[in-house]
Amino acid sequence: MILPQGMQIIAPVPSEFTQILTAEALELLVKLHRKFEERRQLLLVLRKQRAQRLDAGERPDFLPETKFIRDSEWQINAIPAALQCRRVEITGPVEAKMIINAFNSGADSYMTDFEDSNSPSWSNQIQGQLNLKAAVRRNLTLEQKGKTYRLNEKIATLQVRPRGWHLDEKHVWVDGQRISGGLFDFALFMFHNAKEQIAQGAGPYFYLPKLESHLEARLWNDIFVMTQEELGLPRGTIKATVLIETILAAFEMEEILYELREHSAGLNAGRWDYIFSCIKKFKLDKNFCLADRATVTMTAPFMRNYALLLLKTCHKRGAPAIGGMSAFIPIKNDPEKNAIAMAGVIADKKRDATDGYDGGWVAHPGLVEVCMKEFVEVLGEKPNQLTKQKPEVNVGAGDLLNFQPETPITETGLRMNINVGIHYLGAWLAGNGCVPIHNLMEDAATAEISRSQVWQWIRSPKGVLQDGRKVTADLVNTLVPEELAKIKAKGLEGKFDRAAEIFIKMSTQEVFEEFLTLPLYEEIE
């Protein structure tokens, strides 16, 4: 294959991969990289500087310099017909069986994921592009264990989540530097599928992860504008939903919608990464300490306030508001436990629908019907609740920073963090980023909560177990072998010994690693 001038691919390129890595697609990628990489790097520097100020005690607030945006009258551009109804959205990685099952699940929308539920090996990224190219053209099939998987006549509307700004694509270099992983995922998908999707009556729709500011949203918007020009598409063809999954983005929701207003498809309450972001940003605050992960639900004060502010912000600006993930998966061998889990899912979706959300996320096809029922009961025949305004909601900075509950912190919760962290990391290193653990579908976000919470408990004076013991590095080192043995006893596939080493290092070392996927990425092919 002939590469554009200045590009290197440091990975095997079997013949089928050349269907994605075409000269024209790579030329688009090079143009986008050269135009925008300097800005991406600057924004990552700004992230680090902001993190240092928070470590030093600064408290976030709504930006005075963008008050005019929050105070003025404006709406995002019209939502296309294919994105009007999003009562249930299912998510999953770009693996063929999961793609087919998600499309066929009965959900209104399917967010296919190159990010948190995907281990970003070179093979996974390119095979994922091949799978989606085939799926968009309705010819993706899979033969597995004597069963044939193929797409139904009616399938969910596709939305694609590329990687976040912090992640590189280490296998592709331009002018001597790695390119952005998110730009790589986005540009290749756009080049091969946008026109086909438009011809089918939909369009290229995306989910944008891990944004921390409206300036990061502005970068995506400028990339959308240039990509549409390069591909000869009308401006505004691309639509993107932003995951509000960082505490800093929660203070800039209106500004993020404003920056993307001609390309916006709304906001999503990315709850798991949001909890992780809160721990990460306030990790050195002696007054900050969250209880066991299982107790930090959407009814916790800071989570409830964030969810209501997101809903009010979206509907004020004519934008869809999509609720967060139900990570439960059906428990087939235990009807009693399954009933308890389903009751939790129903309560979660009922609250979102009653509040006014336009839809919500699930991680398993078995939850689509349950989720759909709760939204249909509230919406009836209406596709969404955009007319449901929330004038009674008045959320200030202090409400977003009201971090409760602080107790209980238990040995069971500590062990659960260790177990989930090791189990997930081991599977991720072996190439699987979407892992069922203890009846929950775990992805990188929940692993991030696990290791960051342990790190913070060790350092916080409030990191004390219910029985009075302080959480320490020694205690973690004692518990890790026990939890590792439990995982290995299940006979699961994964690099669990290495995962245990990484978990101990990340949760006990003095320096807090910003994202666990950054050092882990260097260990996979």
XYZ file of C-alpha atoms in Angstrom:
525
model
C 0.000 0.000 0.000
C 1.098 3.565 -0.708
C 0.917 5.905 2.281
C 0.499 9.683 2.181
C 3.753 11.610 2.476
C 4.859 11.854 6.098
C 2.720 8.930 7.343
C 4.005 5.716 8.932
C 1.945 2.706 9.984
C 3.806 0.715 12.622
C 1.628 -2.387 12.560
C 0.775 -5.324 10.301
C -1.618 -4.462 7.471
C -3.212 -7.684 6.182
C -5.017 -7.432 2.855
C -8.488 -7.026 4.369
C -7.308 -4.004 6.385
C -6.522 -2.175 3.129
C -10.293 -1.892 2.579
C -10.229 0.655 5.418
C -6.700 2.033 5.085
C -7.206 3.335 1.553
C -5.063 6.115 0.111
C -7.996 8.544 -0.004
C -9.107 7.831 3.574
C -5.562 8.229 4.870
C -5.164 11.511 2.971
C -8.199 12.870 4.812
C -6.717 11.707 8.106
C -3.381 13.412 7.380
C -5.100 16.697 6.471
C -7.115 16.695 9.687
C -4.085 15.794 11.796
C -1.937 18.583 10.353
C -4.714 21.118 10.813
C -5.759 20.240 14.365
C -3.077 18.288 16.255
C -1.415 21.392 17.684
C -4.745 22.489 19.141
C -5.379 19.050 20.640
C -2.018 19.116 22.373
C -2.651 22.634 23.688
C -6.010 21.568 25.113
C -4.365 18.601 26.860
C -1.852 21.015 28.419
C -4.747 23.207 29.590
C -6.316 20.125 31.185
C -3.175 19.444 33.174
C -2.878 23.062 34.293
C -6.495 23.054 35.458
C -5.928 19.773 37.328
C -2.946 21.309 39.121
C -5.060 24.262 40.227
C -7.742 21.909 41.557
C -5.079 19.910 43.409
C -4.011 23.204 44.989
C -7.542 23.856 46.266
C -9.346 25.753 43.509
C -13.079 25.018 43.278
C -14.763 24.965 39.869
C -17.563 27.398 39.039
C -19.566 28.562 36.051
C -17.363 30.650 33.750
C -17.846 34.432 34.052
C -16.428 34.998 30.563
C -19.196 32.897 28.941
C -22.111 34.251 30.964
C -23.442 35.916 27.798
C -23.963 32.449 26.269
C -25.908 31.230 29.290
C -27.995 34.409 29.408
C -28.819 34.823 25.709
C -31.566 33.227 23.613
C -30.453 30.537 21.164
C -31.290 26.966 20.157
C -29.310 24.169 18.579
C -30.107 23.390 14.935
C -33.014 21.078 14.142
C -32.633 17.408 15.056
C -32.887 15.048 12.046
C -35.777 12.581 11.908
C -33.509 9.602 12.581
C -32.542 11.077 15.982
C -35.964 12.347 17.075
C -36.839 9.159 18.970
C -34.143 7.813 21.310
C -36.128 6.304 24.185
C -33.685 3.416 24.551
C -30.067 3.456 23.416
C -27.935 0.338 23.672
C -24.146 0.450 23.776
C -21.362 -2.006 23.070
C -17.984 -2.496 21.402
C -17.300 -2.881 17.684
C -17.176 -6.696 17.734
C -19.327 -8.363 15.059
C -21.663 -10.400 17.291
C -22.276 -7.466 19.622
C -22.910 -5.124 16.675
C -25.517 -7.469 15.186
C -27.239 -8.162 18.516
C -27.334 -4.460 19.404
C -28.750 -3.437 16.023
C -31.413 -6.149 16.368
C -32.185 -5.496 20.046
C -35.306 -3.367 19.575
C -33.536 -0.241 20.872
C -34.163 3.015 19.023
C -30.451 3.759 18.806
C -27.173 1.876 19.069
C -23.974 3.580 20.183
C -21.114 1.501 18.840
C -17.986 2.025 20.856
C -14.341 2.455 19.902
C -13.698 3.815 23.398
C -14.475 2.657 26.956
C -16.001 -0.758 26.189
C -13.337 -1.589 23.615
C -9.740 -2.641 24.163
C -8.029 -0.508 21.465
C -5.661 -3.035 19.945
C -4.749 -2.418 16.316
C -6.773 -5.453 15.277
C -9.843 -4.384 17.281
C -9.809 -0.862 15.821
C -9.478 -1.861 12.154
C -11.709 -4.934 12.385
C -14.270 -2.701 14.088
C -14.167 -0.334 11.099
C -14.617 -3.297 8.746
C -17.561 -4.560 10.791
C -19.271 -1.171 10.754
C -18.669 -0.653 7.042
C -20.403 -3.980 6.387
C -23.195 -3.238 8.889
C -23.990 0.159 7.363
C -24.457 -1.624 4.029
C -26.597 -4.314 5.712
C -24.276 -7.202 4.825
C -22.578 -7.948 8.159
C -23.032 -11.614 9.082
C -21.319 -13.971 11.511
C -21.134 -17.770 11.739
C -20.345 -18.872 15.286
C -20.836 -22.232 17.010
C -23.268 -23.424 14.343
C -25.398 -20.263 14.562
C -25.765 -17.550 11.936
C -26.065 -13.927 13.036
C -27.433 -11.368 10.573
C -29.147 -7.984 10.690
C -32.935 -7.722 10.859
C -34.958 -5.665 8.414
C -35.557 -3.020 11.121
C -32.472 -2.019 13.077
C -31.461 0.696 15.528
C -30.078 4.060 14.388
C -26.273 3.998 14.508
C -24.158 6.398 16.550
C -20.371 6.015 16.830
C -18.173 6.832 19.831
C -14.538 7.544 18.875
C -11.796 7.663 21.486
C -11.307 10.697 23.743
C -8.844 13.526 23.148
C -6.306 12.071 25.600
C -5.792 8.829 23.645
C -3.314 8.441 20.781
C -3.298 5.901 17.975
C 0.210 4.601 18.538
C 0.336 2.590 15.303
C -0.077 5.597 12.997
C 2.428 8.470 12.904
C 2.371 11.634 10.806
C 5.394 13.920 10.540
C 7.110 12.052 13.363
C 4.285 12.162 15.925
C 1.420 9.908 16.905
C -2.027 10.888 15.699
C -5.156 11.287 17.823
C -7.017 8.031 18.420
C -10.361 9.820 18.264
C -9.504 11.537 14.995
C -8.374 8.192 13.547
C -11.680 6.505 14.506
C -13.797 9.437 13.322
C -12.085 10.139 9.991
C -12.014 6.535 8.795
C -15.667 5.980 9.697
C -16.718 9.248 8.031
C -14.813 8.576 4.839
C -16.233 5.105 4.306
C -19.789 5.466 5.601
C -21.167 9.017 5.727
C -22.527 9.142 2.179
C -24.001 5.656 2.447
C -25.762 6.590 5.678
C -27.191 9.750 4.108
C -28.460 7.738 1.127
C -30.330 5.505 3.583
C -32.118 8.454 5.186
C -29.949 8.854 8.282
C -26.468 10.342 8.560
C -23.125 10.223 10.350
C -23.972 10.497 14.049
C -21.459 10.446 16.898
C -21.023 10.392 20.658
C -18.151 12.512 22.000
C -16.495 11.283 25.224
C -14.427 12.767 28.055
C -14.759 16.458 27.149
C -13.664 18.801 29.940
C -14.442 22.176 28.381
C -16.321 24.021 25.654
C -12.982 24.647 23.933
C -12.645 20.891 23.454
C -16.148 20.858 21.954
C -15.119 23.729 19.658
C -12.245 21.598 18.359
C -14.652 18.808 17.435
C -16.960 21.303 15.749
C -14.139 22.702 13.626
C -13.122 19.156 12.662
C -16.718 18.444 11.631
C -16.804 21.569 9.451
C -13.556 20.724 7.661
C -14.454 17.041 7.199
C -17.802 17.919 5.631
C -16.049 20.341 3.258
C -13.467 17.702 2.309
C -16.155 15.070 1.636
C -18.546 17.459 -0.129
C -21.278 17.181 2.516
C -23.578 20.016 3.590
C -22.500 21.784 6.761
C -24.477 20.426 9.692
C -24.824 16.914 8.266
C -22.826 15.462 11.172
C -24.671 15.296 14.493
C -23.009 14.586 17.826
C -24.176 13.936 21.366
C -21.716 14.918 24.084
C -21.289 12.743 27.141
C -21.204 14.932 30.216
C -18.951 12.581 32.130
C -16.504 14.990 33.756
C -17.250 17.346 36.636
C -15.675 20.264 34.747
C -17.916 19.756 31.707
C -20.938 19.945 34.017
C -20.083 23.609 34.596
C -19.946 24.246 30.812
C -22.940 22.333 29.484
C -24.593 25.327 27.830
C -21.290 26.431 26.307
C -20.660 22.921 24.936
C -24.086 22.887 23.292
C -23.422 26.377 21.933
C -20.085 25.427 20.353
C -21.679 22.424 18.643
C -25.063 24.014 18.001
C -25.134 23.349 14.232
C -23.946 19.758 14.841
C -25.459 19.019 18.251
C -27.708 16.066 19.030
C -27.830 16.814 22.758
C -26.135 15.646 25.935
C -25.911 12.361 27.827
C -25.471 11.831 31.578
C -22.377 9.595 31.559
C -22.679 8.608 35.201
C -19.804 6.164 35.764
C -17.082 8.322 34.251
C -18.630 11.310 36.037
C -18.081 9.643 39.431
C -14.511 8.795 38.419
C -13.945 12.406 37.328
C -15.117 13.710 40.706
C -12.709 11.398 42.534
C -9.855 12.323 40.201
C -10.369 16.085 40.351
C -10.743 16.240 44.158
C -8.397 13.397 45.081
C -6.225 15.627 47.306
C -9.114 17.427 49.024
C -9.082 16.256 52.662
C -12.823 16.941 52.920
C -13.705 14.814 49.877
C -14.339 11.090 50.275
C -17.076 9.032 48.644
C -18.548 5.878 50.155
C -18.602 2.418 48.557
C -19.276 2.644 44.831
C -22.540 0.686 45.190
C -23.990 3.449 47.398
C -23.159 6.304 44.998
C -26.335 6.174 42.919
C -28.170 8.735 40.816
C -30.070 9.780 43.958
C -26.866 10.991 45.667
C -27.075 14.813 45.978
C -24.289 15.683 43.527
C -25.509 13.112 40.983
C -29.131 14.182 41.272
C -28.247 17.849 40.825
C -26.046 17.092 37.811
C -28.805 15.041 36.172
C -31.442 17.740 36.665
C -29.167 20.520 35.438
C -28.332 18.524 32.308
C -32.015 17.959 31.606
C -32.946 21.618 32.100
C -29.996 22.814 30.002
C -30.792 20.526 27.077
C -34.501 21.257 26.835
C -33.932 24.988 27.235
C -31.797 24.813 24.067
C -33.965 22.372 22.079
C -31.510 19.521 22.615
C -32.233 15.887 23.545
C -31.304 14.806 27.074
C -30.304 11.149 27.317
C -30.071 9.394 30.680
C -27.157 7.324 31.894
C -26.285 3.663 31.754
C -28.006 0.775 33.457
C -25.062 -1.592 33.726
C -27.061 -4.544 35.085
C -27.286 -7.674 32.959
C -29.971 -10.353 33.332
C -29.110 -13.018 35.946
C -30.460 -16.169 34.289
C -29.528 -18.676 37.000
C -30.943 -16.795 39.995
C -34.531 -15.494 39.609
C -34.478 -13.826 43.040
C -31.311 -11.811 42.365
C -32.566 -11.044 38.855
C -35.812 -9.620 40.251
C -33.860 -7.330 42.599
C -31.604 -6.153 39.768
C -34.534 -5.519 37.424
C -36.346 -3.538 40.119
C -33.282 -1.260 40.298
C -33.257 -0.798 36.521
C -36.990 -0.041 36.455
C -36.674 2.538 39.244
C -33.739 4.183 37.459
C -35.535 4.465 34.110
C -38.835 5.478 35.677
C -37.079 8.367 37.454
C -35.378 9.532 34.236
C -38.581 9.306 32.207
C -40.672 11.074 34.854
C -38.060 13.815 35.226
C -38.294 14.521 31.507
C -35.368 12.700 29.919
C -35.855 11.688 26.295
C -34.258 8.270 26.693
C -31.715 6.201 28.547
C -28.872 3.740 28.058
C -28.646 -0.012 28.575
C -25.677 -2.348 28.147
C -27.535 -5.583 27.358
C -30.299 -6.501 24.861
C -32.192 -8.150 27.713
C -32.840 -4.723 29.249
C -34.225 -2.983 26.158
C -37.855 -4.018 26.729
C -37.723 -3.106 30.435
C -36.281 0.332 29.686
C -38.608 0.951 26.743
C -41.693 0.221 28.865
C -40.822 2.943 31.382
C -40.279 5.604 28.712
C -43.350 4.624 26.686
C -45.511 4.841 29.824
C -44.506 8.494 30.191
C -44.085 9.526 26.535
C -46.955 7.573 24.981
C -46.796 8.158 21.237
C -44.460 11.152 21.544
C -40.887 10.553 20.316
C -39.331 12.731 23.039
C -40.014 15.219 25.846
C -38.236 18.276 24.463
C -41.216 20.442 25.388
C -40.837 19.507 29.070
C -38.954 22.445 30.549
C -37.672 22.502 34.145
C -38.100 26.096 35.401
C -38.193 24.834 38.989
C -34.625 23.461 38.749
C -32.039 25.891 40.117
C -28.661 24.198 40.485
C -25.655 26.213 41.640
C -21.975 25.375 41.893
C -22.362 24.241 45.500
C -25.071 21.768 44.479
C -22.788 20.131 41.900
C -20.075 19.877 44.564
C -22.279 18.428 47.323
C -20.422 15.118 47.466
C -22.440 12.587 49.452
C -22.601 9.884 50.719
C -19.275 9.622 52.571
C -20.220 6.450 54.417
C -20.229 3.520 54.589
C -16.783 2.448 53.405
C -16.645 -1.299 53.975
C -14.231 -4.166 53.522
C -16.775 -5.620 51.101
C -16.664 -2.397 49.067
C -12.873 -2.320 49.135
C -12.679 -5.945 48.026
C -15.208 -5.273 45.281
C -13.081 -2.415 43.922
C -9.991 -4.633 43.939
C -11.815 -7.569 42.351
C -13.495 -5.530 39.613
C -10.299 -3.620 38.900
C -8.141 -6.721 38.483
C -10.802 -8.652 36.593
C -11.430 -5.841 34.126
C -7.774 -4.942 33.611
C -6.931 -8.599 32.970
C -9.649 -8.903 30.332
C -8.689 -5.569 28.734
C -5.057 -6.622 28.394
C -6.291 -9.790 26.674
C -8.284 -7.750 24.141
C -11.768 -7.542 25.694
C -13.032 -4.153 26.893
C -16.648 -5.094 27.710
C -16.718 -7.553 30.595
C -19.609 -9.021 32.624
C -18.518 -8.985 36.302
C -20.814 -9.712 39.272
C -23.939 -9.238 37.105
C -22.824 -5.845 35.808
C -21.445 -5.008 32.362
C -18.192 -3.290 33.248
C -16.115 -1.036 31.023
C -13.099 1.213 31.547
C -15.150 3.773 33.495
C -16.026 1.367 36.300
C -12.439 0.112 36.469
C -11.367 3.743 36.793
C -13.721 4.226 39.752
C -12.327 1.081 41.382
C -8.662 2.022 41.282
C -9.121 5.762 41.893
C -11.370 5.196 44.872
C -8.823 2.855 46.484
C -6.038 5.412 45.815
C -8.100 8.168 47.410
C -9.234 6.111 50.416
C -5.584 5.361 51.223
C -4.763 9.091 51.303
C -7.933 10.602 52.758
C -8.299 10.902 56.535
C -11.911 9.860 55.895
C -10.817 6.620 54.197
C -11.761 4.493 57.202
C -13.640 1.200 57.038
C -16.892 0.789 58.919
C -15.077 -1.442 61.434
C -12.603 1.356 62.254
C -9.594 0.185 60.211
C -7.840 2.779 58.042
C -7.546 1.869 54.358
C -3.809 1.591 53.726
C -1.463 0.358 51.030
C -0.572 -2.570 53.303
C -4.229 -3.567 53.587
C -4.646 -3.378 49.812
C -1.507 -5.489 49.318
C -2.962 -8.068 51.697
C -6.329 -8.256 49.939
C -5.105 -8.301 46.327
C -3.814 -11.930 46.355
C -7.089 -13.112 47.877
C -9.206 -11.381 45.213
C -6.833 -12.494 42.465
C -7.273 -16.104 43.591
C -11.077 -15.745 43.405
C -10.863 -14.450 39.832
C -8.439 -17.144 38.673
C -10.571 -19.865 40.289
C -13.318 -19.053 37.773
C -11.130 -20.193 34.870
C -11.667 -16.970 32.944
C -9.539 -15.744 30.046
C -7.315 -12.817 30.915
C -3.883 -11.603 31.988
C -4.821 -11.413 35.653
C -1.384 -11.692 37.277
C -0.190 -8.686 35.304
C -3.469 -6.924 36.040
C -2.930 -7.416 39.786
C 0.555 -5.874 39.533
C -0.862 -2.882 37.661
C -3.748 -2.454 40.100
C -1.429 -2.442 43.115
C 0.879 0.072 41.469
C -1.911 2.388 40.315
C -3.773 2.376 43.614
C -0.781 2.707 45.940
C 1.860 4.742 44.073
C 2.341 8.373 45.090
C 1.546 9.829 41.669
C -2.040 9.490 40.483
C -2.216 8.213 36.889
C -4.700 10.387 34.964
C -6.201 7.493 32.978
C -5.414 3.826 33.508
C -5.787 3.245 29.756
C -2.757 5.436 28.992
C -0.037 3.147 30.440
C -2.063 0.013 29.648
C -2.247 0.957 25.965
C 1.522 0.628 25.728
C 1.212 -3.042 26.759
C -1.160 -4.193 24.006
C -0.468 -4.749 20.321
